[in-house]
PDB file of C-alpha atoms and ligand atoms in Angstrom:
ATOM      1  CA  UNK A  16      -8.822  12.709 -14.364  1.00 56.00           C
ATOM      2  CA  UNK A  17      -7.690  14.416 -11.187  1.00 88.00           C
ATOM      3  CA  UNK A  18      -7.465  12.634  -7.889  1.00 91.00           C
ATOM      4  CA  UNK A  19     -10.433  14.345  -6.231  1.00 94.00           C
ATOM      5  CA  UNK A  20     -12.672  13.322  -9.115  1.00 94.00           C
ATOM      6  CA  UNK A  21     -11.448   9.733  -8.738  1.00 95.00           C
ATOM      7  CA  UNK A  22     -12.250   9.808  -5.015  1.00 96.00           C
ATOM      8  CA  UNK A  23     -15.783  10.999  -5.728  1.00 96.00           C
ATOM      9  CA  UNK A  24     -16.235   8.364  -8.386  1.00 95.00           C
ATOM     10  CA  UNK A  25     -15.061   5.637  -6.000  1.00 96.00           C
ATOM     11  CA  UNK A  26     -18.015   6.400  -3.694  1.00 96.00           C
ATOM     12  CA  UNK A  27     -16.903   9.392  -1.614  1.00 96.00           C
ATOM     13  CA  UNK A  28     -19.216  12.171  -2.888  1.00 94.00           C
ATOM     14  CA  UNK A  29     -18.184  14.631  -0.183  1.00 93.00           C
ATOM     15  CA  UNK A  30     -14.434  14.095  -0.633  1.00 96.00           C
ATOM     16  CA  UNK A  31     -12.457  17.244  -0.009  1.00 96.00           C
ATOM     17  CA  UNK A  32      -9.082  18.620  -1.085  1.00 96.00           C
ATOM     18  CA  UNK A  33      -7.900  20.247   2.146  1.00 97.00           C
ATOM     19  CA  UNK A  34      -4.520  21.850   1.380  1.00 95.00           C
ATOM     20  CA  UNK A  35      -1.022  21.459   0.001  1.00 96.00           C
ATOM     21  CA  UNK A  36       1.601  20.424   2.563  1.00 96.00           C
ATOM     22  CA  UNK A  37       4.654  22.255   1.205  1.00 95.00           C
ATOM     23  CA  UNK A  38       6.638  19.012   0.714  1.00 94.00           C
ATOM     24  CA  UNK A  39       7.757  18.815  -2.920  1.00 92.00           C
ATOM     25  CA  UNK A  40       9.244  15.672  -4.441  1.00 87.00           C
ATOM     26  CA  UNK A  41      10.058  17.580  -7.648  1.00 87.00           C
ATOM     27  CA  UNK A  42       9.350  21.043  -9.040  1.00 87.00           C
ATOM     28  CA  UNK A  43       6.085  19.589 -10.377  1.00 87.00           C
ATOM     29  CA  UNK A  44       4.756  17.514  -7.502  1.00 90.00           C
ATOM     30  CA  UNK A  45       3.737  18.509  -3.990  1.00 94.00           C
ATOM     31  CA  UNK A  46       2.145  16.788  -0.999  1.00 95.00           C
ATOM     32  CA  UNK A  47      -1.600  17.348  -0.569  1.00 96.00           C
ATOM     33  CA  UNK A  48      -4.166  16.444   2.081  1.00 97.00           C
ATOM     34  CA  UNK A  49      -7.571  14.935   1.262  1.00 97.00           C
ATOM     35  CA  UNK A  50     -10.454  14.073   3.570  1.00 98.00           C
ATOM     36  CA  UNK A  51     -13.305  11.722   2.657  1.00 97.00           C
ATOM     37  CA  UNK A  52     -16.093   9.852   4.402  1.00 96.00           C
ATOM     38  CA  UNK A  53     -17.931   6.753   3.279  1.00 96.00           C
ATOM     39  CA  UNK A  54     -21.604   7.675   3.300  1.00 94.00           C
ATOM     40  CA  UNK A  55     -23.913   5.661   5.489  1.00 88.00           C
ATOM     41  CA  UNK A  56     -24.964   5.247   9.034  1.00 73.00           C
ATOM     42  CA  UNK A  57     -22.320   5.086  11.727  1.00 64.00           C
ATOM     43  CA  UNK A  58     -22.801   2.873  14.749  1.00 64.00           C
ATOM     44  CA  UNK A  59     -23.547   5.911  16.913  1.00 68.00           C
ATOM     45  CA  UNK A  60     -26.275   7.028  14.544  1.00 70.00           C
ATOM     46  CA  UNK A  61     -27.663   3.488  14.499  1.00 71.00           C
ATOM     47  CA  UNK A  62     -27.922   3.424  18.300  1.00 75.00           C
ATOM     48  CA  UNK A  63     -29.678   6.763  18.455  1.00 78.00           C
ATOM     49  CA  UNK A  64     -32.053   5.568  15.723  1.00 77.00           C
ATOM     50  CA  UNK A  65     -32.974   2.412  17.630  1.00 79.00           C
ATOM     51  CA  UNK A  66     -33.527   4.543  20.730  1.00 83.00           C
ATOM     52  CA  UNK A  67     -35.857   6.716  18.741  1.00 84.00           C
ATOM     53  CA  UNK A  68     -37.805   3.661  17.633  1.00 84.00           C
ATOM     54  CA  UNK A  69     -38.158   2.391  21.219  1.00 87.00           C
ATOM     55  CA  UNK A  70     -39.402   5.794  22.360  1.00 86.00           C
ATOM     56  CA  UNK A  71     -41.885   5.919  19.501  1.00 87.00           C
ATOM     57  CA  UNK A  72     -43.181   2.461  20.376  1.00 89.00           C
ATOM     58  CA  UNK A  73     -43.581   3.452  24.031  1.00 88.00           C
ATOM     59  CA  UNK A  74     -45.458   6.616  23.138  1.00 87.00           C
ATOM     60  CA  UNK A  75     -47.775   4.679  20.863  1.00 89.00           C
ATOM     61  CA  UNK A  76     -48.459   2.161  23.654  1.00 88.00           C
ATOM     62  CA  UNK A  77     -49.203   4.979  26.101  1.00 87.00           C
ATOM     63  CA  UNK A  78     -51.516   6.744  23.655  1.00 88.00           C
ATOM     64  CA  UNK A  79     -53.479   3.564  23.021  1.00 88.00           C
ATOM     65  CA  UNK A  80     -53.729   2.671  26.713  1.00 87.00           C
ATOM     66  CA  UNK A  81     -55.057   6.052  27.804  1.00 86.00           C
ATOM     67  CA  UNK A  82     -57.124   6.638  24.675  1.00 86.00           C
ATOM     68  CA  UNK A  83     -60.907   6.088  24.503  1.00 89.00           C
ATOM     69  CA  UNK A  84     -62.032   2.600  25.542  1.00 87.00           C
ATOM     70  CA  UNK A  85     -64.316   0.745  27.978  1.00 91.00           C
ATOM     71  CA  UNK A  86     -62.804   2.314  31.132  1.00 91.00           C
ATOM     72  CA  UNK A  87     -62.844   6.071  31.573  1.00 90.00           C
ATOM     73  CA  UNK A  88     -59.598   8.041  31.874  1.00 88.00           C
ATOM     74  CA  UNK A  89     -59.882   8.575  35.650  1.00 87.00           C
ATOM     75  CA  UNK A  90     -60.194   4.828  36.296  1.00 89.00           C
ATOM     76  CA  UNK A  91     -57.215   4.104  34.050  1.00 89.00           C
ATOM     77  CA  UNK A  92     -55.069   6.662  35.889  1.00 86.00           C
ATOM     78  CA  UNK A  93     -56.034   5.222  39.269  1.00 88.00           C
ATOM     79  CA  UNK A  94     -55.132   1.708  38.071  1.00 89.00           C
ATOM     80  CA  UNK A  95     -51.800   3.071  36.748  1.00 86.00           C
ATOM     81  CA  UNK A  96     -51.186   4.816  40.077  1.00 84.00           C
ATOM     82  CA  UNK A  97     -51.957   1.646  42.020  1.00 87.00           C
ATOM     83  CA  UNK A  98     -49.728  -0.444  39.764  1.00 87.00           C
ATOM     84  CA  UNK A  99     -46.818   1.976  40.032  1.00 84.00           C
ATOM     85  CA  UNK A 100     -47.154   2.312  43.824  1.00 83.00           C
ATOM     86  CA  UNK A 101     -47.135  -1.488  44.058  1.00 85.00           C
ATOM     87  CA  UNK A 102     -44.035  -1.564  41.806  1.00 84.00           C
ATOM     88  CA  UNK A 103     -42.363   1.112  43.932  1.00 79.00           C
ATOM     89  CA  UNK A 104     -42.384   4.041  41.537  1.00 76.00           C
ATOM     90  CA  UNK A 105     -44.494   7.108  40.652  1.00 62.00           C
ATOM     91  CA  UNK A 106     -46.525   7.007  37.452  1.00 54.00           C
TER      92      UNK A 106
ATOM     93  CA  UNK B   4      -4.490   7.295 -16.955  1.00 47.00           C
ATOM     94  CA  UNK B   5      -3.177   3.760 -16.612  1.00 47.00           C
ATOM     95  CA  UNK B   6      -4.905   2.790 -19.851  1.00 54.00           C
ATOM     96  CA  UNK B   7      -2.317   4.835 -21.744  1.00 71.00           C
ATOM     97  CA  UNK B   8       0.467   2.598 -20.508  1.00 79.00           C
ATOM     98  CA  UNK B   9       1.540  -0.629 -22.120  1.00 84.00           C
ATOM     99  CA  UNK B  10       1.904  -3.816 -20.080  1.00 83.00           C
ATOM    100  CA  UNK B  11       5.638  -3.520 -20.416  1.00 84.00           C
ATOM    101  CA  UNK B  12       5.671   0.044 -19.120  1.00 82.00           C
ATOM    102  CA  UNK B  13       3.488  -0.902 -16.172  1.00 83.00           C
ATOM    103  CA  UNK B  14       5.811  -3.757 -15.266  1.00 84.00           C
ATOM    104  CA  UNK B  15       8.777  -1.386 -15.528  1.00 85.00           C
ATOM    105  CA  UNK B  16       7.110   1.156 -13.253  1.00 86.00           C
ATOM    106  CA  UNK B  17       6.183  -1.472 -10.667  1.00 86.00           C
ATOM    107  CA  UNK B  18       9.737  -2.768 -10.738  1.00 85.00           C
ATOM    108  CA  UNK B  19      11.170   0.758 -10.361  1.00 85.00           C
ATOM    109  CA  UNK B  20       8.927   1.558  -7.389  1.00 87.00           C
ATOM    110  CA  UNK B  21       9.848  -1.698  -5.685  1.00 84.00           C
ATOM    111  CA  UNK B  22      13.562  -1.191  -6.214  1.00 85.00           C
ATOM    112  CA  UNK B  23      13.394   2.318  -4.824  1.00 85.00           C
ATOM    113  CA  UNK B  24      11.617   1.220  -1.647  1.00 87.00           C
ATOM    114  CA  UNK B  25      13.860  -1.775  -1.131  1.00 85.00           C
ATOM    115  CA  UNK B  26      16.669   0.788  -1.196  1.00 82.00           C
ATOM    116  CA  UNK B  27      14.831   3.079   1.222  1.00 82.00           C
ATOM    117  CA  UNK B  28      14.136   0.151   3.537  1.00 81.00           C
ATOM    118  CA  UNK B  29      17.793  -0.800   3.584  1.00 79.00           C
ATOM    119  CA  UNK B  30      19.378   2.618   3.917  1.00 75.00           C
ATOM    120  CA  UNK B  31      16.692   4.594   5.758  1.00 68.00           C
ATOM    121  CA  UNK B  32      14.762   7.503   4.314  1.00 63.00           C
ATOM    122  CA  UNK B  33      17.598  10.036   4.590  1.00 62.00           C
ATOM    123  CA  UNK B  34      18.849  11.158   1.189  1.00 61.00           C
ATOM    124  CA  UNK B  35      16.226   9.262  -0.830  1.00 63.00           C
ATOM    125  CA  UNK B  36      13.743  12.125  -1.037  1.00 79.00           C
ATOM    126  CA  UNK B  37      13.802  15.781  -2.009  1.00 83.00           C
ATOM    127  CA  UNK B  38      11.632  16.826   0.931  1.00 88.00           C
ATOM    128  CA  UNK B  39      12.492  16.619   4.675  1.00 91.00           C
ATOM    129  CA  UNK B  40      12.011  13.141   6.149  1.00 92.00           C
ATOM    130  CA  UNK B  41      12.421  11.554   9.573  1.00 93.00           C
ATOM    131  CA  UNK B  42      11.658  13.399  12.809  1.00 93.00           C
ATOM    132  CA  UNK B  43      12.355  16.755  11.142  1.00 93.00           C
ATOM    133  CA  UNK B  44       9.753  16.064   8.455  1.00 95.00           C
ATOM    134  CA  UNK B  45       7.249  15.081  11.132  1.00 96.00           C
ATOM    135  CA  UNK B  46       7.918  18.230  13.123  1.00 96.00           C
ATOM    136  CA  UNK B  47       7.455  20.408  10.046  1.00 96.00           C
ATOM    137  CA  UNK B  48       4.120  18.732   9.316  1.00 97.00           C
ATOM    138  CA  UNK B  49       2.879  19.323  12.859  1.00 97.00           C
ATOM    139  CA  UNK B  50       2.721  15.699  14.026  1.00 97.00           C
ATOM    140  CA  UNK B  51       1.650  15.235  17.666  1.00 96.00           C
ATOM    141  CA  UNK B  52       5.127  14.094  18.671  1.00 96.00           C
ATOM    142  CA  UNK B  53       4.287  14.348  22.361  1.00 95.00           C
ATOM    143  CA  UNK B  54       2.206  11.222  21.917  1.00 95.00           C
ATOM    144  CA  UNK B  55       5.254   9.157  20.947  1.00 94.00           C
ATOM    145  CA  UNK B  56       7.924  10.693  23.161  1.00 94.00           C
ATOM    146  CA  UNK B  57       8.990   7.215  24.230  1.00 95.00           C
ATOM    147  CA  UNK B  58       9.600   6.015  20.634  1.00 96.00           C
ATOM    148  CA  UNK B  59      13.312   5.547  19.879  1.00 95.00           C
ATOM    149  CA  UNK B  60      14.715   7.975  17.324  1.00 93.00           C
ATOM    150  CA  UNK B  61      15.300   5.218  14.764  1.00 93.00           C
ATOM    151  CA  UNK B  62      11.535   4.809  14.400  1.00 95.00           C
ATOM    152  CA  UNK B  63      10.892   8.464  13.650  1.00 95.00           C
ATOM    153  CA  UNK B  64      13.938   8.478  11.326  1.00 93.00           C
ATOM    154  CA  UNK B  65      12.151   6.110   8.962  1.00 92.00           C
ATOM    155  CA  UNK B  66       9.280   8.519   8.260  1.00 94.00           C
ATOM    156  CA  UNK B  67       8.992   9.506   4.596  1.00 93.00           C
ATOM    157  CA  UNK B  68       5.430  10.757   4.396  1.00 95.00           C
ATOM    158  CA  UNK B  69       4.398  13.799   2.363  1.00 96.00           C
ATOM    159  CA  UNK B  70       1.997  15.331   4.892  1.00 97.00           C
ATOM    160  CA  UNK B  71       0.213  14.688   8.189  1.00 98.00           C
ATOM    161  CA  UNK B  72      -2.977  12.601   7.858  1.00 98.00           C
ATOM    162  CA  UNK B  73      -3.668  13.035  11.585  1.00 98.00           C
ATOM    163  CA  UNK B  74      -4.171  16.762  11.029  1.00 98.00           C
ATOM    164  CA  UNK B  75      -7.376  15.895   9.131  1.00 98.00           C
ATOM    165  CA  UNK B  76      -9.371  14.762  12.141  1.00 96.00           C
ATOM    166  CA  UNK B  77      -9.209  12.770  15.336  1.00 97.00           C
ATOM    167  CA  UNK B  78      -8.735   9.015  15.585  1.00 98.00           C
ATOM    168  CA  UNK B  79     -10.641   7.780  18.602  1.00 97.00           C
ATOM    169  CA  UNK B  80      -9.982   5.207  21.266  1.00 97.00           C
ATOM    170  CA  UNK B  81     -11.103   1.723  20.324  1.00 98.00           C
ATOM    171  CA  UNK B  82     -11.211   2.312  16.563  1.00 98.00           C
ATOM    172  CA  UNK B  83      -9.912  -0.100  13.940  1.00 98.00           C
ATOM    173  CA  UNK B  84      -7.452   1.569  11.544  1.00 98.00           C
ATOM    174  CA  UNK B  85      -5.718   0.562   8.305  1.00 98.00           C
ATOM    175  CA  UNK B  86      -2.512   2.274   7.097  1.00 98.00           C
ATOM    176  CA  UNK B  87      -2.208   1.690   3.335  1.00 98.00           C
ATOM    177  CA  UNK B  88       1.410   1.741   2.097  1.00 97.00           C
ATOM    178  CA  UNK B  89       2.636   1.976   5.679  1.00 97.00           C
ATOM    179  CA  UNK B  90       6.336   1.845   4.760  1.00 96.00           C
ATOM    180  CA  UNK B  91       8.377   1.452   7.939  1.00 96.00           C
ATOM    181  CA  UNK B  92       5.199   1.984   9.942  1.00 97.00           C
ATOM    182  CA  UNK B  93       5.669   5.339  11.667  1.00 97.00           C
ATOM    183  CA  UNK B  94       2.065   6.486  11.060  1.00 98.00           C
ATOM    184  CA  UNK B  95       0.837   2.992  11.920  1.00 98.00           C
ATOM    185  CA  UNK B  96       2.502   3.048  15.327  1.00 98.00           C
ATOM    186  CA  UNK B  97       1.257   6.558  16.015  1.00 98.00           C
ATOM    187  CA  UNK B  98      -2.310   5.493  15.167  1.00 98.00           C
ATOM    188  CA  UNK B  99      -1.865   2.522  17.515  1.00 98.00           C
ATOM    189  CA  UNK B 100      -1.145   4.992  20.318  1.00 97.00           C
ATOM    190  CA  UNK B 101      -4.311   6.908  19.455  1.00 97.00           C
ATOM    191  CA  UNK B 102      -6.701   3.934  19.409  1.00 98.00           C
ATOM    192  CA  UNK B 103      -5.208   2.461  22.580  1.00 97.00           C
ATOM    193  CA  UNK B 104      -5.403  -1.164  23.721  1.00 97.00           C
ATOM    194  CA  UNK B 105      -9.119  -1.458  22.865  1.00 97.00           C
ATOM    195  CA  UNK B 106      -8.417  -0.520  19.249  1.00 98.00           C
ATOM    196  CA  UNK B 107      -6.419  -2.209  16.503  1.00 98.00           C
ATOM    197  CA  UNK B 108      -4.204  -1.047  13.654  1.00 98.00           C
ATOM    198  CA  UNK B 109      -3.022  -2.864  10.537  1.00 98.00           C
ATOM    199  CA  UNK B 110      -0.135  -1.672   8.351  1.00 98.00           C
ATOM    200  CA  UNK B 111      -0.009  -2.860   4.734  1.00 98.00           C
ATOM    201  CA  UNK B 112       2.793  -2.381   2.197  1.00 97.00           C
ATOM    202  CA  UNK B 113       3.724  -3.968  -1.107  1.00 96.00           C
ATOM    203  CA  UNK B 114       7.469  -3.991  -0.330  1.00 95.00           C
ATOM    204  CA  UNK B 115       8.455  -6.910   1.842  1.00 96.00           C
ATOM    205  CA  UNK B 116      11.626  -5.172   3.079  1.00 95.00           C
ATOM    206  CA  UNK B 117       9.485  -2.263   4.300  1.00 96.00           C
ATOM    207  CA  UNK B 118       7.215  -4.606   6.245  1.00 97.00           C
ATOM    208  CA  UNK B 119      10.308  -6.145   7.846  1.00 97.00           C
ATOM    209  CA  UNK B 120      11.482  -2.693   8.936  1.00 96.00           C
ATOM    210  CA  UNK B 121       8.024  -1.913  10.258  1.00 97.00           C
ATOM    211  CA  UNK B 122       8.111  -5.122  12.290  1.00 98.00           C
ATOM    212  CA  UNK B 123      11.535  -4.184  13.650  1.00 97.00           C
ATOM    213  CA  UNK B 124      10.231  -0.724  14.601  1.00 97.00           C
ATOM    214  CA  UNK B 125       7.225  -2.273  16.334  1.00 98.00           C
ATOM    215  CA  UNK B 126       9.478  -4.527  18.400  1.00 97.00           C
ATOM    216  CA  UNK B 127      11.168  -1.383  19.771  1.00 97.00           C
ATOM    217  CA  UNK B 128       7.875  -0.374  21.451  1.00 97.00           C
ATOM    218  CA  UNK B 129       6.926  -3.398  23.537  1.00 95.00           C
ATOM    219  CA  UNK B 130       3.981  -1.547  25.096  1.00 94.00           C
ATOM    220  CA  UNK B 131       2.089  -1.717  21.791  1.00 96.00           C
ATOM    221  CA  UNK B 132       0.243  -4.984  21.295  1.00 95.00           C
ATOM    222  CA  UNK B 133      -2.529  -3.828  18.981  1.00 97.00           C
ATOM    223  CA  UNK B 134      -0.552  -3.632  15.725  1.00 98.00           C
ATOM    224  CA  UNK B 135       0.045  -6.039  12.861  1.00 98.00           C
ATOM    225  CA  UNK B 136       1.910  -5.603   9.581  1.00 98.00           C
ATOM    226  CA  UNK B 137       1.385  -7.488   6.354  1.00 98.00           C
ATOM    227  CA  UNK B 138       2.500  -7.486   2.734  1.00 98.00           C
ATOM    228  CA  UNK B 139      -0.212  -6.495   0.295  1.00 97.00           C
ATOM    229  CA  UNK B 140      -1.145  -4.325  -2.625  1.00 96.00           C
ATOM    230  CA  UNK B 141      -3.442  -1.285  -2.715  1.00 96.00           C
ATOM    231  CA  UNK B 142      -5.309  -2.517  -5.751  1.00 96.00           C
ATOM    232  CA  UNK B 143      -6.561  -5.670  -4.024  1.00 97.00           C
ATOM    233  CA  UNK B 144      -6.733  -5.193  -0.271  1.00 98.00           C
ATOM    234  CA  UNK B 145      -6.616  -8.505   1.619  1.00 98.00           C
ATOM    235  CA  UNK B 146      -9.482  -7.621   3.992  1.00 98.00           C
ATOM    236  CA  UNK B 147     -13.230  -8.253   4.233  1.00 98.00           C
ATOM    237  CA  UNK B 148     -15.806  -5.533   3.463  1.00 97.00           C
ATOM    238  CA  UNK B 149     -16.529  -2.876   6.106  1.00 97.00           C
ATOM    239  CA  UNK B 150     -13.593  -3.805   8.329  1.00 98.00           C
ATOM    240  CA  UNK B 151     -12.159  -0.380   9.265  1.00 98.00           C
ATOM    241  CA  UNK B 152     -13.355   2.783  11.037  1.00 98.00           C
ATOM    242  CA  UNK B 153     -10.498   4.822   9.618  1.00 98.00           C
ATOM    243  CA  UNK B 154      -8.044   4.437   6.749  1.00 98.00           C
ATOM    244  CA  UNK B 155      -4.865   6.506   6.653  1.00 98.00           C
ATOM    245  CA  UNK B 156      -2.335   6.627   3.841  1.00 98.00           C
ATOM    246  CA  UNK B 157       0.714   8.786   3.288  1.00 97.00           C
ATOM    247  CA  UNK B 158       2.407   9.175  -0.086  1.00 95.00           C
ATOM    248  CA  UNK B 159       1.169   5.964  -1.674  1.00 96.00           C
ATOM    249  CA  UNK B 160      -1.729   6.401  -4.109  1.00 95.00           C
ATOM    250  CA  UNK B 161       0.482   8.479  -6.407  1.00 92.00           C
ATOM    251  CA  UNK B 162       2.587   5.322  -6.820  1.00 91.00           C
ATOM    252  CA  UNK B 163      -0.446   3.185  -7.560  1.00 91.00           C
ATOM    253  CA  UNK B 164      -0.967   2.449 -11.232  1.00 89.00           C
ATOM    254  CA  UNK B 165      -4.705   1.802 -11.123  1.00 93.00           C
ATOM    255  CA  UNK B 166      -5.883   4.527  -8.745  1.00 94.00           C
ATOM    256  CA  UNK B 167      -9.573   4.022  -9.513  1.00 95.00           C
ATOM    257  CA  UNK B 168      -9.324   0.378  -8.512  1.00 96.00           C
ATOM    258  CA  UNK B 169      -7.297   1.170  -5.392  1.00 97.00           C
ATOM    259  CA  UNK B 170      -9.837   3.774  -4.261  1.00 97.00           C
ATOM    260  CA  UNK B 171     -12.736   1.377  -4.826  1.00 97.00           C
ATOM    261  CA  UNK B 172     -10.944  -1.131  -2.635  1.00 98.00           C
ATOM    262  CA  UNK B 173     -10.476   1.548   0.014  1.00 98.00           C
ATOM    263  CA  UNK B 174     -14.196   2.275  -0.106  1.00 98.00           C
ATOM    264  CA  UNK B 175     -15.054  -1.417   0.163  1.00 98.00           C
ATOM    265  CA  UNK B 176     -13.089  -2.101   3.355  1.00 98.00           C
ATOM    266  CA  UNK B 177     -14.297   1.070   5.147  1.00 98.00           C
ATOM    267  CA  UNK B 178     -17.308   0.834   7.445  1.00 96.00           C
ATOM    268  CA  UNK B 179     -20.280   3.032   6.504  1.00 94.00           C
ATOM    269  CA  UNK B 180     -19.544   6.424   8.010  1.00 93.00           C
ATOM    270  CA  UNK B 181     -15.821   5.513   8.058  1.00 96.00           C
ATOM    271  CA  UNK B 182     -13.175   8.166   7.382  1.00 97.00           C
ATOM    272  CA  UNK B 183     -10.321   8.369   4.905  1.00 98.00           C
ATOM    273  CA  UNK B 184      -7.418  10.591   6.034  1.00 98.00           C
ATOM    274  CA  UNK B 185      -5.094  10.933   3.091  1.00 98.00           C
ATOM    275  CA  UNK B 186      -1.788  12.644   2.343  1.00 97.00           C
ATOM    276  CA  UNK B 187      -0.418  12.227  -1.159  1.00 96.00           C
ATOM    277  CA  UNK B 188       1.709  13.710  -3.929  1.00 92.00           C
ATOM    278  CA  UNK B 189      -0.173  15.561  -6.633  1.00 91.00           C
ATOM    279  CA  UNK B 190       0.930  17.363  -9.781  1.00 87.00           C
ATOM    280  CA  UNK B 191       1.014  21.109  -9.121  1.00 84.00           C
ATOM    281  CA  UNK B 192       2.610  22.150 -12.396  1.00 81.00           C
ATOM    282  CA  UNK B 193       2.611  20.830 -15.911  1.00 79.00           C
ATOM    283  CA  UNK B 194       5.463  18.396 -16.562  1.00 76.00           C
ATOM    284  CA  UNK B 195       7.812  19.722 -19.227  1.00 74.00           C
ATOM    285  CA  UNK B 196       7.440  17.945 -22.579  1.00 69.00           C
ATOM    286  CA  UNK B 197      10.739  16.081 -22.371  1.00 67.00           C
ATOM    287  CA  UNK B 198       9.783  14.524 -19.004  1.00 66.00           C
ATOM    288  CA  UNK B 199       6.145  13.809 -19.618  1.00 65.00           C
ATOM    289  CA  UNK B 200       6.657  10.270 -20.875  1.00 62.00           C
ATOM    290  CA  UNK B 201       9.307   9.213 -18.383  1.00 64.00           C
ATOM    291  CA  UNK B 202       8.618   6.152 -16.315  1.00 61.00           C
ATOM    292  CA  UNK B 203      10.887   7.583 -13.587  1.00 64.00           C
ATOM    293  CA  UNK B 204       8.212  10.181 -12.838  1.00 63.00           C
ATOM    294  CA  UNK B 205       6.428   7.451 -11.006  1.00 61.00           C
ATOM    295  CA  UNK B 206       8.908   6.816  -8.300  1.00 59.00           C
ATOM    296  CA  UNK B 207      10.987   9.923  -7.878  1.00 53.00           C
TER     297      UNK B 207
HETATM  298  C1  SAM C 315       6.658   7.584   0.216  1.00 63.41           C
HETATM  299  S1  SAM C 315       6.601   5.971   1.011  1.00 63.41           S
HETATM  300  C2  SAM C 315       5.588   6.354   2.445  1.00 63.41           C
HETATM  301  C3  SAM C 315       5.710   5.365   3.569  1.00 63.41           C
HETATM  302  C4  SAM C 315       4.922   5.687   4.838  1.00 63.41           C
HETATM  303  N1  SAM C 315       3.498   5.830   4.569  1.00 63.41           N
HETATM  304  C5  SAM C 315       5.441   6.919   5.541  1.00 63.41           C
HETATM  305  O1  SAM C 315       4.718   7.914   5.577  1.00 63.41           O
HETATM  306  O2  SAM C 315       6.548   6.902   6.046  1.00 63.41           O
HETATM  307  C6  SAM C 315       5.537   5.000  -0.059  1.00 63.41           C
HETATM  308  C7  SAM C 315       5.289   3.548   0.321  1.00 63.41           C
HETATM  309  O3  SAM C 315       4.260   3.005  -0.533  1.00 63.41           O
HETATM  310  C8  SAM C 315       4.547   1.655  -0.827  1.00 63.41           C
HETATM  311  N2  SAM C 315       3.810   1.287  -2.046  1.00 63.41           N
HETATM  312  C9  SAM C 315       4.061   1.685  -3.314  1.00 63.41           C
HETATM  313  N3  SAM C 315       3.157   1.153  -4.181  1.00 63.41           N
HETATM  314  C10 SAM C 315       2.308   0.397  -3.432  1.00 63.41           C
HETATM  315  C11 SAM C 315       1.158  -0.399  -3.738  1.00 63.41           C
HETATM  316  N4  SAM C 315       0.738  -0.533  -4.992  1.00 63.41           N
HETATM  317  N5  SAM C 315       0.532  -1.057  -2.723  1.00 63.41           N
HETATM  318  C12 SAM C 315       0.971  -0.921  -1.439  1.00 63.41           C
HETATM  319  N6  SAM C 315       2.031  -0.163  -1.098  1.00 63.41           N
HETATM  320  C13 SAM C 315       2.708   0.486  -2.065  1.00 63.41           C
HETATM  321  C14 SAM C 315       6.048   1.619  -0.930  1.00 63.41           C
HETATM  322  O4  SAM C 315       6.552   0.315  -0.712  1.00 63.41           O
HETATM  323  C15 SAM C 315       6.472   2.622   0.157  1.00 63.41           C
HETATM  324  O5  SAM C 315       6.719   1.961   1.386  1.00 63.41           O
END
């Protein structure tokens, strides 16, 4: 089996033969470059995913708060305005 | 492929590979290979030599890689890197430069004499304190799962008898999303009949 096939079988489905390097150790063998990645989530992707989750949770909270309920929308906005002025920020 | 070999042949091949690299470790890479080695080999393969301008020539002289793994993609600051079959450690030390003091690089080689040379090379660059070298074998890597961001290797898997096992080990110690930057010898032409069965093919 050739080396690229072995790489794929070992768990690198996107493994790539990139090119020959021109260095020959014999008339039959030459240097070659391969690139492979282990599939899965990187740390960066994980962070951006957890950010997404936080944003989703916030939007859900907002939707529920300002959705239909006992108080009408105007009252809720005025309470939010008062709370944010007291906290020192705009709503 | 390895299943076609008898135990005795495998032992012979392992012995031959070891003897060759003990020789290389003792005499330097010059004359042991049919392709350019040392600083000239690195220049021809487009290594970022500017990065290691302060390395003494003796370090670069011990390079006997078959290509330039660093040409396959960047290694970033702070990353943890493994160099499989590091030899005298030229790629290892270069990777150490790339990851900087927040990163870490480990060089592994089966030949004890090579690891000693790598240690000697490291001691010539006192500014590097993020490198370690150890003796070990590709087919059973002495590291926990998901330890490394990047694995580099240069001219080693072709010498490994059980490549499938070695590659599974590589996969195991890489983090998810981790990268493998690999330079290696491959067959580009059919071996002539009279050479096909030769054990020496393994460590030429
Ligand atoms: C062609 S040299 C390359 C050395 C180094 N990577 C470089 O580019 O200068 C191959 C190296 O692989 C090592 N080696 C051979 N078989 C090995 C194995 N099964 N496990 C670990 N290292 C091995 C040898 O000891 C030798 O140092």
